[in-house]
PDB file of N, CA, C and O in Angstrom:
ATOM      1  N   UNK G   1       0.692  -1.250  -0.224  1.00  0.00           N
ATOM      2  CA  UNK G   1      -0.029   0.051   0.030  1.00  0.00           C
ATOM      3  C   UNK G   1       0.879   1.228   0.191  1.00  0.00           C
ATOM      4  O   UNK G   1       1.821   1.486   0.937  1.00  0.00           O
ATOM      5  N   UNK G   2       0.803   2.010  -0.937  1.00  0.00           N
ATOM      6  CA  UNK G   2       1.741   3.475  -1.195  1.00  0.00           C
ATOM      7  C   UNK G   2       1.120   4.189  -0.441  1.00  0.00           C
ATOM      8  O   UNK G   2      -0.329   4.823  -0.837  1.00  0.00           O
ATOM      9  N   UNK G   3       1.306   5.269   0.471  1.00  0.00           N
ATOM     10  CA  UNK G   3       0.625   6.193   0.851  1.00  0.00           C
ATOM     11  C   UNK G   3       1.411   7.596   0.378  1.00  0.00           C
ATOM     12  O   UNK G   3       2.803   7.941   0.514  1.00  0.00           O
ATOM     13  N   UNK G   4       0.454   8.501  -0.861  1.00  0.00           N
ATOM     14  CA  UNK G   4       1.076   9.538  -1.341  1.00  0.00           C
ATOM     15  C   UNK G   4       1.329  10.797   0.150  1.00  0.00           C
ATOM     16  O   UNK G   4       0.371  10.705   1.165  1.00  0.00           O
ATOM     17  N   UNK G   5       2.565  11.357   0.085  1.00  0.00           N
ATOM     18  CA  UNK G   5       2.761  12.030   1.489  1.00  0.00           C
ATOM     19  C   UNK G   5       1.678  13.080   1.483  1.00  0.00           C
ATOM     20  O   UNK G   5       1.441  13.794   0.260  1.00  0.00           O
ATOM     21  N   UNK G   6       1.154  13.816   2.544  1.00  0.00           N
ATOM     22  CA  UNK G   6       0.174  14.876   2.672  1.00  0.00           C
ATOM     23  C   UNK G   6       1.003  16.386   2.192  1.00  0.00           C
ATOM     24  O   UNK G   6       0.607  16.960   1.359  1.00  0.00           O
ATOM     25  N   UNK G   7       2.347  16.568   2.728  1.00  0.00           N
ATOM     26  CA  UNK G   7       3.124  17.258   2.161  1.00  0.00           C
ATOM     27  C   UNK G   7       4.316  17.059   1.499  1.00  0.00           C
ATOM     28  O   UNK G   7       4.705  15.739   1.261  1.00  0.00           O
ATOM     29  N   UNK G   8       4.258  17.829   0.407  1.00  0.00           N
ATOM     30  CA  UNK G   8       4.835  17.110  -0.780  1.00  0.00           C
ATOM     31  C   UNK G   8       6.449  17.127  -0.646  1.00  0.00           C
ATOM     32  O   UNK G   8       7.228  16.465  -1.679  1.00  0.00           O
ATOM     33  N   UNK G   9       6.737  17.756   0.302  1.00  0.00           N
ATOM     34  CA  UNK G   9       8.143  17.907   0.512  1.00  0.00           C
ATOM     35  C   UNK G   9       8.690  16.691   1.707  1.00  0.00           C
ATOM     36  O   UNK G   9       9.658  16.221   1.438  1.00  0.00           O
ATOM     37  N   UNK G  10       7.597  16.178   2.284  1.00  0.00           N
ATOM     38  CA  UNK G  10       8.278  14.697   2.635  1.00  0.00           C
ATOM     39  C   UNK G  10       8.487  13.129   1.980  1.00  0.00           C
ATOM     40  O   UNK G  10       7.987  13.276   0.814  1.00  0.00           O
ATOM     41  N   UNK G  11       9.169  12.644   2.517  1.00  0.00           N
ATOM     42  CA  UNK G  11       9.762  11.552   2.004  1.00  0.00           C
ATOM     43  C   UNK G  11       8.491  10.348   1.667  1.00  0.00           C
ATOM     44  O   UNK G  11       7.448  10.505   2.305  1.00  0.00           O
ATOM     45  N   UNK G  12       8.394   9.842   0.405  1.00  0.00           N
ATOM     46  CA  UNK G  12       7.334   8.626   0.360  1.00  0.00           C
ATOM     47  C   UNK G  12       7.566   7.473   1.357  1.00  0.00           C
ATOM     48  O   UNK G  12       8.552   7.177   1.518  1.00  0.00           O
ATOM     49  N   UNK G  13       6.414   7.139   1.860  1.00  0.00           N
ATOM     50  CA  UNK G  13       6.676   6.103   2.401  1.00  0.00           C
ATOM     51  C   UNK G  13       5.747   4.793   2.250  1.00  0.00           C
ATOM     52  O   UNK G  13       4.820   4.918   1.217  1.00  0.00           O
ATOM     53  N   UNK G  14       6.400   3.526   2.550  1.00  0.00           N
ATOM     54  CA  UNK G  14       5.522   2.325   2.026  1.00  0.00           C
ATOM     55  C   UNK G  14       5.061   1.366   3.251  1.00  0.00           C
ATOM     56  O   UNK G  14       6.170   1.411   4.074  1.00  0.00           O
ATOM     57  N   UNK G  15       3.877   0.948   3.828  1.00  0.00           N
ATOM     58  CA  UNK G  15       3.757   1.109   5.255  1.00  0.00           C
ATOM     59  C   UNK G  15       4.181   1.549   6.371  1.00  0.00           C
ATOM     60  O   UNK G  15       3.817   3.010   6.650  1.00  0.00           O
ATOM     61  N   UNK G  16       5.263   1.230   6.996  1.00  0.00           N
ATOM     62  CA  UNK G  16       5.534   2.209   8.434  1.00  0.00           C
ATOM     63  C   UNK G  16       7.075   2.502   7.823  1.00  0.00           C
ATOM     64  O   UNK G  16       8.046   3.221   8.570  1.00  0.00           O
ATOM     65  N   UNK G  17       7.627   2.085   6.858  1.00  0.00           N
ATOM     66  CA  UNK G  17       8.984   2.626   6.685  1.00  0.00           C
ATOM     67  C   UNK G  17       9.305   3.836   5.191  1.00  0.00           C
ATOM     68  O   UNK G  17       8.232   3.793   4.647  1.00  0.00           O
ATOM     69  N   UNK G  18      10.099   4.099   5.177  1.00  0.00           N
ATOM     70  CA  UNK G  18      10.783   4.980   4.098  1.00  0.00           C
ATOM     71  C   UNK G  18      11.014   3.832   2.675  1.00  0.00           C
ATOM     72  O   UNK G  18      11.286   2.968   3.220  1.00  0.00           O
ATOM     73  N   UNK G  19      10.921   4.512   1.772  1.00  0.00           N
ATOM     74  CA  UNK G  19      11.290   3.530   0.562  1.00  0.00           C
ATOM     75  C   UNK G  19      12.744   3.131   0.336  1.00  0.00           C
ATOM     76  O   UNK G  19      13.104   2.261   0.355  1.00  0.00           O
ATOM     77  N   UNK G  20      13.625   4.058   0.980  1.00  0.00           N
ATOM     78  CA  UNK G  20      14.916   3.895   0.843  1.00  0.00           C
ATOM     79  C   UNK G  20      15.137   2.900   1.951  1.00  0.00           C
ATOM     80  O   UNK G  20      16.310   2.065   2.044  1.00  0.00           O
ATOM     81  N   UNK G  21      14.683   3.047   3.410  1.00  0.00           N
ATOM     82  CA  UNK G  21      14.809   1.834   3.827  1.00  0.00           C
ATOM     83  C   UNK G  21      14.012   0.522   3.446  1.00  0.00           C
ATOM     84  O   UNK G  21      14.924  -0.813   4.288  1.00  0.00           O
ATOM     85  N   UNK G  22      13.057   0.400   2.916  1.00  0.00           N
ATOM     86  CA  UNK G  22      12.559  -0.553   2.131  1.00  0.00           C
ATOM     87  C   UNK G  22      13.631  -1.514   1.576  1.00  0.00           C
ATOM     88  O   UNK G  22      13.779  -2.619   1.839  1.00  0.00           O
ATOM     89  N   UNK G  23      14.426  -0.853   0.759  1.00  0.00           N
ATOM     90  CA  UNK G  23      15.331  -1.098  -0.210  1.00  0.00           C
ATOM     91  C   UNK G  23      16.368  -1.777   0.784  1.00  0.00           C
ATOM     92  O   UNK G  23      17.140  -2.700   0.441  1.00  0.00           O
ATOM     93  N   UNK G  24      16.702  -0.647   1.772  1.00  0.00           N
ATOM     94  CA  UNK G  24      17.700  -1.303   2.712  1.00  0.00           C
ATOM     95  C   UNK G  24      17.656  -2.526   3.594  1.00  0.00           C
ATOM     96  O   UNK G  24      18.112  -3.767   3.424  1.00  0.00           O
ATOM     97  N   UNK G  25      16.228  -2.543   3.487  1.00  0.00           N
ATOM     98  CA  UNK G  25      16.082  -3.838   4.362  1.00  0.00           C
ATOM     99  C   UNK G  25      15.768  -5.225   3.747  1.00  0.00           C
ATOM    100  O   UNK G  25      16.376  -6.155   3.925  1.00  0.00           O
ATOM    101  N   UNK G  26      15.771  -5.022   2.149  1.00  0.00           N
ATOM    102  CA  UNK G  26      15.472  -5.939   1.641  1.00  0.00           C
ATOM    103  C   UNK G  26      17.125  -6.603   1.217  1.00  0.00           C
ATOM    104  O   UNK G  26      17.073  -7.913   0.967  1.00  0.00           O
ATOM    105  N   UNK G  27      17.688  -5.543   0.988  1.00  0.00           N
ATOM    106  CA  UNK G  27      19.119  -6.162   0.682  1.00  0.00           C
ATOM    107  C   UNK G  27      19.803  -7.121   1.726  1.00  0.00           C
ATOM    108  O   UNK G  27      20.604  -7.928   1.648  1.00  0.00           O
ATOM    109  N   UNK G  28      19.700  -6.329   2.986  1.00  0.00           N
ATOM    110  CA  UNK G  28      19.803  -7.030   4.368  1.00  0.00           C
ATOM    111  C   UNK G  28      19.258  -8.469   4.517  1.00  0.00           C
ATOM    112  O   UNK G  28      19.944  -9.379   4.850  1.00  0.00           O
ATOM    113  N   UNK G  29      17.762  -8.663   4.031  1.00  0.00           N
ATOM    114  CA  UNK G  29      17.428  -9.937   4.170  1.00  0.00           C
ATOM    115  C   UNK G  29      18.108 -11.025   3.078  1.00  0.00           C
ATOM    116  O   UNK G  29      18.317 -11.775   3.749  1.00  0.00           O
ATOM    117  N   UNK G  30      18.442 -10.014   2.127  1.00  0.00           N
ATOM    118  CA  UNK G  30      19.201 -10.953   0.932  1.00  0.00           C
ATOM    119  C   UNK G  30      20.226 -11.576   1.727  1.00  0.00           C
ATOM    120  O   UNK G  30      20.714 -13.001   1.519  1.00  0.00           O
ATOM    121  N   UNK G  31      20.947 -10.731   1.996  1.00  0.00           N
ATOM    122  CA  UNK G  31      22.641 -10.840   2.345  1.00  0.00           C
ATOM    123  C   UNK G  31      22.454 -12.038   3.503  1.00  0.00           C
ATOM    124  O   UNK G  31      23.331 -12.951   3.855  1.00  0.00           O
ATOM    125  N   UNK G  32      21.358 -11.863   4.722  1.00  0.00           N
ATOM    126  CA  UNK G  32      21.241 -12.295   5.742  1.00  0.00           C
ATOM    127  C   UNK G  32      20.689 -14.115   5.930  1.00  0.00           C
ATOM    128  O   UNK G  32      21.392 -14.868   6.411  1.00  0.00           O
ATOM    129  N   UNK G  33      20.121 -13.995   4.626  1.00  0.00           N
ATOM    130  CA  UNK G  33      19.426 -15.108   4.344  1.00  0.00           C
ATOM    131  C   UNK G  33      21.050 -16.255   3.780  1.00  0.00           C
ATOM    132  O   UNK G  33      21.325 -17.188   4.252  1.00  0.00           O
ATOM    133  N   UNK G  34      21.613 -15.906   2.745  1.00  0.00           N
ATOM    134  CA  UNK G  34      22.523 -15.933   2.577  1.00  0.00           C
ATOM    135  C   UNK G  34      23.921 -16.853   3.157  1.00  0.00           C
ATOM    136  O   UNK G  34      24.195 -17.765   3.352  1.00  0.00           O
ATOM    137  N   UNK G  35      23.798 -15.692   4.233  1.00  0.00           N
ATOM    138  CA  UNK G  35      24.913 -16.067   5.227  1.00  0.00           C
ATOM    139  C   UNK G  35      24.465 -16.779   6.611  1.00  0.00           C
ATOM    140  O   UNK G  35      25.408 -18.011   6.785  1.00  0.00           O
ATOM    141  N   UNK G  36      23.215 -17.057   6.543  1.00  0.00           N
ATOM    142  CA  UNK G  36      22.676 -18.214   7.372  1.00  0.00           C
ATOM    143  C   UNK G  36      22.796 -19.183   6.698  1.00  0.00           C
ATOM    144  O   UNK G  36      23.158 -20.318   7.211  1.00  0.00           O
ATOM    145  N   UNK G  37      22.242 -19.728   5.736  1.00  0.00           N
ATOM    146  CA  UNK G  37      22.332 -20.759   5.269  1.00  0.00           C
ATOM    147  C   UNK G  37      23.460 -21.372   4.627  1.00  0.00           C
ATOM    148  O   UNK G  37      23.944 -22.767   4.442  1.00  0.00           O
ATOM    149  N   UNK G  38      24.353 -20.285   3.964  1.00  0.00           N
ATOM    150  CA  UNK G  38      25.915 -21.096   3.514  1.00  0.00           C
ATOM    151  C   UNK G  38      26.757 -20.937   4.582  1.00  0.00           C
ATOM    152  O   UNK G  38      27.827 -21.948   4.663  1.00  0.00           O
ATOM    153  N   UNK G  39      26.828 -19.821   5.404  1.00  0.00           N
ATOM    154  CA  UNK G  39      27.955 -19.838   6.829  1.00  0.00           C
ATOM    155  C   UNK G  39      27.432 -20.423   7.914  1.00  0.00           C
ATOM    156  O   UNK G  39      28.408 -20.282   8.942  1.00  0.00           O
ATOM    157  N   UNK G  40      26.023 -20.120   8.233  1.00  0.00           N
ATOM    158  CA  UNK G  40      25.493 -20.588   9.390  1.00  0.00           C
ATOM    159  C   UNK G  40      25.860 -19.181  10.485  1.00  0.00           C
ATOM    160  O   UNK G  40      25.940 -19.623  11.389  1.00  0.00           O
ATOM    161  N   UNK G  41      25.787 -18.251   9.821  1.00  0.00           N
ATOM    162  CA  UNK G  41      26.028 -17.098  10.845  1.00  0.00           C
ATOM    163  C   UNK G  41      25.028 -16.427  10.749  1.00  0.00           C
ATOM    164  O   UNK G  41      24.282 -15.390  10.073  1.00  0.00           O
ATOM    165  N   UNK G  42      24.602 -15.862  12.265  1.00  0.00           N
ATOM    166  CA  UNK G  42      23.544 -15.558  12.614  1.00  0.00           C
ATOM    167  C   UNK G  42      23.277 -13.921  12.586  1.00  0.00           C
ATOM    168  O   UNK G  42      22.463 -13.111  12.276  1.00  0.00           O
ATOM    169  N   UNK G  43      24.659 -13.131  12.930  1.00  0.00           N
ATOM    170  CA  UNK G  43      24.500 -11.676  13.438  1.00  0.00           C
ATOM    171  C   UNK G  43      24.016 -11.171  11.937  1.00  0.00           C
ATOM    172  O   UNK G  43      23.440  -9.900  12.360  1.00  0.00           O
ATOM    173  N   UNK G  44      24.009 -11.269  10.859  1.00  0.00           N
ATOM    174  CA  UNK G  44      23.374 -10.322   9.894  1.00  0.00           C
ATOM    175  C   UNK G  44      21.875  -9.852  10.060  1.00  0.00           C
ATOM    176  O   UNK G  44      21.304  -9.085   9.749  1.00  0.00           O
ATOM    177  N   UNK G  45      21.099 -11.600  10.249  1.00  0.00           N
ATOM    178  CA  UNK G  45      19.643 -11.498  10.279  1.00  0.00           C
ATOM    179  C   UNK G  45      19.584 -10.223  11.784  1.00  0.00           C
ATOM    180  O   UNK G  45      18.429  -9.826  11.586  1.00  0.00           O
ATOM    181  N   UNK G  46      19.987 -10.565  12.596  1.00  0.00           N
ATOM    182  CA  UNK G  46      19.842  -9.990  13.959  1.00  0.00           C
ATOM    183  C   UNK G  46      20.144  -8.286  13.490  1.00  0.00           C
ATOM    184  O   UNK G  46      19.217  -7.666  13.769  1.00  0.00           O
ATOM    185  N   UNK G  47      20.941  -8.372  12.974  1.00  0.00           N
ATOM    186  CA  UNK G  47      21.120  -6.500  12.357  1.00  0.00           C
ATOM    187  C   UNK G  47      20.007  -5.940  11.731  1.00  0.00           C
ATOM    188  O   UNK G  47      19.549  -4.626  11.698  1.00  0.00           O
ATOM    189  N   UNK G  48      19.535  -6.557  10.566  1.00  0.00           N
ATOM    190  CA  UNK G  48      18.621  -6.665   9.716  1.00  0.00           C
ATOM    191  C   UNK G  48      17.336  -6.315  10.488  1.00  0.00           C
ATOM    192  O   UNK G  48      16.541  -5.272   9.992  1.00  0.00           O
ATOM    193  N   UNK G  49      16.874  -7.136  11.127  1.00  0.00           N
ATOM    194  CA  UNK G  49      15.752  -6.722  12.279  1.00  0.00           C
ATOM    195  C   UNK G  49      15.789  -5.908  12.873  1.00  0.00           C
ATOM    196  O   UNK G  49      14.830  -4.948  13.082  1.00  0.00           O
ATOM    197  N   UNK G  50      16.895  -5.550  13.801  1.00  0.00           N
ATOM    198  CA  UNK G  50      17.438  -4.226  14.672  1.00  0.00           C
ATOM    199  C   UNK G  50      17.052  -3.068  13.577  1.00  0.00           C
ATOM    200  O   UNK G  50      16.647  -2.133  13.722  1.00  0.00           O
ATOM    201  N   UNK G  51      17.471  -3.077  12.623  1.00  0.00           N
ATOM    202  CA  UNK G  51      17.305  -2.050  11.324  1.00  0.00           C
ATOM    203  C   UNK G  51      15.971  -1.828  11.059  1.00  0.00           C
ATOM    204  O   UNK G  51      15.573  -0.706  11.204  1.00  0.00           O
ATOM    205  N   UNK G  52      15.606  -2.826  11.192  1.00  0.00           N
ATOM    206  CA  UNK G  52      14.029  -2.836  10.519  1.00  0.00           C
ATOM    207  C   UNK G  52      13.068  -2.391  11.836  1.00  0.00           C
ATOM    208  O   UNK G  52      12.240  -1.328  11.469  1.00  0.00           O
ATOM    209  N   UNK G  53      13.725  -2.793  13.147  1.00  0.00           N
ATOM    210  CA  UNK G  53      12.621  -1.929  13.951  1.00  0.00           C
ATOM    211  C   UNK G  53      12.933  -0.435  14.410  1.00  0.00           C
ATOM    212  O   UNK G  53      12.136  -0.019  14.387  1.00  0.00           O
ATOM    213  N   UNK G  54      13.975  -0.046  14.282  1.00  0.00           N
ATOM    214  CA  UNK G  54      14.911   1.127  14.428  1.00  0.00           C
ATOM    215  C   UNK G  54      13.987   2.211  13.410  1.00  0.00           C
ATOM    216  O   UNK G  54      13.783   3.231  13.716  1.00  0.00           O
ATOM    217  N   UNK G  55      14.065   1.954  12.261  1.00  0.00           N
ATOM    218  CA  UNK G  55      13.337   2.438  11.198  1.00  0.00           C
ATOM    219  C   UNK G  55      12.216   3.056  10.867  1.00  0.00           C
ATOM    220  O   UNK G  55      11.521   3.302  10.236  1.00  0.00           O
ATOM    221  N   UNK G  56      11.232   2.164  11.706  1.00  0.00           N
ATOM    222  CA  UNK G  56       9.803   2.373  11.590  1.00  0.00           C
ATOM    223  C   UNK G  56       9.355   3.966  11.985  1.00  0.00           C
ATOM    224  O   UNK G  56      10.002   4.410  13.032  1.00  0.00           O
ATOM    225  N   UNK G  57       8.998   4.291  11.056  1.00  0.00           N
ATOM    226  CA  UNK G  57       8.532   5.905  11.340  1.00  0.00           C
ATOM    227  C   UNK G  57       7.215   6.103  11.489  1.00  0.00           C
ATOM    228  O   UNK G  57       6.047   5.276  10.944  1.00  0.00           O
ATOM    229  N   UNK G  58       6.572   6.955  12.437  1.00  0.00           N
ATOM    230  CA  UNK G  58       5.311   7.437  12.980  1.00  0.00           C
ATOM    231  C   UNK G  58       5.536   8.934  12.823  1.00  0.00           C
ATOM    232  O   UNK G  58       5.934   9.668  13.391  1.00  0.00           O
ATOM    233  N   UNK G  59       4.604   9.477  11.802  1.00  0.00           N
ATOM    234  CA  UNK G  59       4.479  10.863  11.302  1.00  0.00           C
ATOM    235  C   UNK G  59       5.627  11.554  11.494  1.00  0.00           C
ATOM    236  O   UNK G  59       6.522  12.386  12.252  1.00  0.00           O
ATOM    237  N   UNK G  60       6.428  10.966  10.590  1.00  0.00           N
ATOM    238  CA  UNK G  60       8.118  11.303  10.126  1.00  0.00           C
ATOM    239  C   UNK G  60       8.958  11.496  11.228  1.00  0.00           C
ATOM    240  O   UNK G  60      10.002  12.141  11.416  1.00  0.00           O
ATOM    241  N   UNK G  61       8.694  10.506  11.900  1.00  0.00           N
ATOM    242  CA  UNK G  61       9.887  10.562  13.249  1.00  0.00           C
ATOM    243  C   UNK G  61       9.962   9.060  13.345  1.00  0.00           C
ATOM    244  O   UNK G  61       8.820   8.173  13.873  1.00  0.00           O
ATOM    245  N   UNK G  62      11.379   8.309  13.346  1.00  0.00           N
ATOM    246  CA  UNK G  62      11.893   6.892  13.512  1.00  0.00           C
ATOM    247  C   UNK G  62      11.724   6.670  14.983  1.00  0.00           C
ATOM    248  O   UNK G  62      12.127   7.647  16.098  1.00  0.00           O
ATOM    249  N   UNK G  63      11.714   5.401  15.131  1.00  0.00           N
ATOM    250  CA  UNK G  63      12.579   4.966  16.730  1.00  0.00           C
ATOM    251  C   UNK G  63      13.410   5.338  16.904  1.00  0.00           C
ATOM    252  O   UNK G  63      13.760   6.039  17.980  1.00  0.00           O
ATOM    253  N   UNK G  64      14.661   5.091  16.051  1.00  0.00           N
ATOM    254  CA  UNK G  64      15.994   5.435  16.322  1.00  0.00           C
ATOM    255  C   UNK G  64      15.831   6.889  16.208  1.00  0.00           C
ATOM    256  O   UNK G  64      16.726   7.613  17.230  1.00  0.00           O
ATOM    257  N   UNK G  65      15.641   8.051  16.004  1.00  0.00           N
ATOM    258  CA  UNK G  65      15.675   9.444  15.608  1.00  0.00           C
ATOM    259  C   UNK G  65      14.782   9.745  17.146  1.00  0.00           C
ATOM    260  O   UNK G  65      15.259  10.340  17.892  1.00  0.00           O
ATOM    261  N   UNK G  66      13.878   9.231  17.592  1.00  0.00           N
ATOM    262  CA  UNK G  66      13.167   8.974  19.158  1.00  0.00           C
ATOM    263  C   UNK G  66      14.043   8.951  19.802  1.00  0.00           C
ATOM    264  O   UNK G  66      14.173   9.738  21.157  1.00  0.00           O
ATOM    265  N   UNK G  67      14.975   7.753  20.048  1.00  0.00           N
ATOM    266  CA  UNK G  67      15.909   7.604  20.879  1.00  0.00           C
ATOM    267  C   UNK G  67      17.151   8.437  20.962  1.00  0.00           C
ATOM    268  O   UNK G  67      17.662   8.766  21.859  1.00  0.00           O
ATOM    269  N   UNK G  68      17.519   9.039  19.664  1.00  0.00           N
ATOM    270  CA  UNK G  68      18.607  10.135  19.448  1.00  0.00           C
ATOM    271  C   UNK G  68      18.117  11.148  20.495  1.00  0.00           C
ATOM    272  O   UNK G  68      18.830  11.924  20.967  1.00  0.00           O
ATOM    273  N   UNK G  69      17.186  11.734  20.553  1.00  0.00           N
ATOM    274  CA  UNK G  69      16.536  12.722  21.088  1.00  0.00           C
ATOM    275  C   UNK G  69      16.319  12.544  22.345  1.00  0.00           C
ATOM    276  O   UNK G  69      16.841  13.636  22.826  1.00  0.00           O
ATOM    277  N   UNK G  70      15.983  11.702  23.021  1.00  0.00           N
ATOM    278  CA  UNK G  70      15.854  11.169  23.875  1.00  0.00           C
ATOM    279  C   UNK G  70      16.929  11.388  24.878  1.00  0.00           C
ATOM    280  O   UNK G  70      17.063  11.860  25.668  1.00  0.00           O
ATOM    281  N   UNK G  71      18.622  10.628  24.394  1.00  0.00           N
ATOM    282  CA  UNK G  71      19.617  10.397  24.907  1.00  0.00           C
ATOM    283  C   UNK G  71      20.163  11.929  24.391  1.00  0.00           C
ATOM    284  O   UNK G  71      20.807  12.193  25.977  1.00  0.00           O
ATOM    285  N   UNK G  72      20.013  12.952  23.636  1.00  0.00           N
ATOM    286  CA  UNK G  72      20.234  14.152  23.621  1.00  0.00           C
ATOM    287  C   UNK G  72      19.757  14.971  25.112  1.00  0.00           C
ATOM    288  O   UNK G  72      20.496  16.039  25.555  1.00  0.00           O
ATOM    289  N   UNK G  73      18.557  14.887  25.189  1.00  0.00           N
ATOM    290  CA  UNK G  73      17.831  15.665  26.252  1.00  0.00           C
ATOM    291  C   UNK G  73      18.109  14.994  27.644  1.00  0.00           C
ATOM    292  O   UNK G  73      18.696  16.141  28.325  1.00  0.00           O
ATOM    293  N   UNK G  74      18.295  13.909  27.995  1.00  0.00           N
ATOM    294  CA  UNK G  74      18.577  13.683  29.183  1.00  0.00           C
ATOM    295  C   UNK G  74      20.284  13.283  29.495  1.00  0.00           C
ATOM    296  O   UNK G  74      20.828  13.464  30.394  1.00  0.00           O
ATOM    297  N   UNK G  75      21.113  13.325  28.212  1.00  0.00           N
ATOM    298  CA  UNK G  75      22.588  12.884  28.743  1.00  0.00           C
ATOM    299  C   UNK G  75      23.695  14.010  27.967  1.00  0.00           C
ATOM    300  O   UNK G  75      24.365  14.657  28.442  1.00  0.00           O
ATOM    301  N   UNK G  76      23.237  14.103  26.311  1.00  0.00           N
ATOM    302  CA  UNK G  76      23.760  14.993  25.681  1.00  0.00           C
ATOM    303  C   UNK G  76      23.847  16.373  25.957  1.00  0.00           C
ATOM    304  O   UNK G  76      25.282  16.957  25.920  1.00  0.00           O
ATOM    305  N   UNK G  77      23.240  17.221  25.830  1.00  0.00           N
ATOM    306  CA  UNK G  77      23.153  18.560  25.824  1.00  0.00           C
ATOM    307  C   UNK G  77      22.556  19.367  27.466  1.00  0.00           C
ATOM    308  O   UNK G  77      21.582  18.493  27.742  1.00  0.00           O
ATOM    309  N   UNK G  78      23.170  20.266  27.263  1.00  0.00           N
ATOM    310  CA  UNK G  78      22.947  20.779  28.822  1.00  0.00           C
ATOM    311  C   UNK G  78      21.678  21.291  28.897  1.00  0.00           C
ATOM    312  O   UNK G  78      21.356  22.449  27.772  1.00  0.00           O
ATOM    313  N   UNK G  79      20.967  21.374  30.016  1.00  0.00           N
ATOM    314  CA  UNK G  79      19.320  21.960  29.792  1.00  0.00           C
ATOM    315  C   UNK G  79      19.885  23.454  30.702  1.00  0.00           C
ATOM    316  O   UNK G  79      19.986  23.491  31.552  1.00  0.00           O
ATOM    317  N   UNK G  80      19.213  24.535  30.052  1.00  0.00           N
ATOM    318  CA  UNK G  80      19.435  25.442  30.966  1.00  0.00           C
ATOM    319  C   UNK G  80      18.059  25.923  31.043  1.00  0.00           C
ATOM    320  O   UNK G  80      17.055  26.061  29.991  1.00  0.00           O
ATOM    321  N   UNK G  81      17.426  26.730  32.152  1.00  0.00           N
ATOM    322  CA  UNK G  81      16.207  27.370  32.023  1.00  0.00           C
ATOM    323  C   UNK G  81      16.628  28.750  32.822  1.00  0.00           C
ATOM    324  O   UNK G  81      17.137  29.398  33.503  1.00  0.00           O
ATOM    325  N   UNK G  82      16.174  29.768  31.981  1.00  0.00           N
ATOM    326  CA  UNK G  82      15.843  31.224  32.494  1.00  0.00           C
ATOM    327  C   UNK G  82      14.563  31.680  33.137  1.00  0.00           C
ATOM    328  O   UNK G  82      13.455  31.225  32.630  1.00  0.00           O
ATOM    329  N   UNK G  83      14.577  32.528  34.315  1.00  0.00           N
ATOM    330  CA  UNK G  83      13.434  32.681  35.013  1.00  0.00           C
ATOM    331  C   UNK G  83      13.457  34.242  34.943  1.00  0.00           C
ATOM    332  O   UNK G  83      14.069  34.991  35.058  1.00  0.00           O
ATOM    333  N   UNK G  84      12.080  34.394  34.212  1.00  0.00           N
ATOM    334  CA  UNK G  84      11.831  35.862  33.800  1.00  0.00           C
ATOM    335  C   UNK G  84      10.817  36.508  34.535  1.00  0.00           C
ATOM    336  O   UNK G  84       9.616  35.886  34.557  1.00  0.00           O
ATOM    337  N   UNK G  85      10.962  37.473  35.312  1.00  0.00           N
ATOM    338  CA  UNK G  85       9.794  38.063  36.198  1.00  0.00           C
ATOM    339  C   UNK G  85       8.753  38.891  35.188  1.00  0.00           C
ATOM    340  O   UNK G  85       9.299  39.674  34.326  1.00  0.00           O
TER     341      UNK G  85
END
């Protein structure tokens, strides 16, 4: 199901991902299946699933963006408050 963006400057999405993310996830799945079947190596499929989860978008904000914003708010940037009368 292709959803045309409401804002023409926003990126096109397919289900819960941007089209670029769908391509990366698809290539990652192909590499993961090859690595698992031929080499018996599990880490590529774990990384692909992790990327697929973190790149889910709700209203133009991905889960990874939310984690970055939360880390910057709590740990990265100093919060300053000014009281004005």
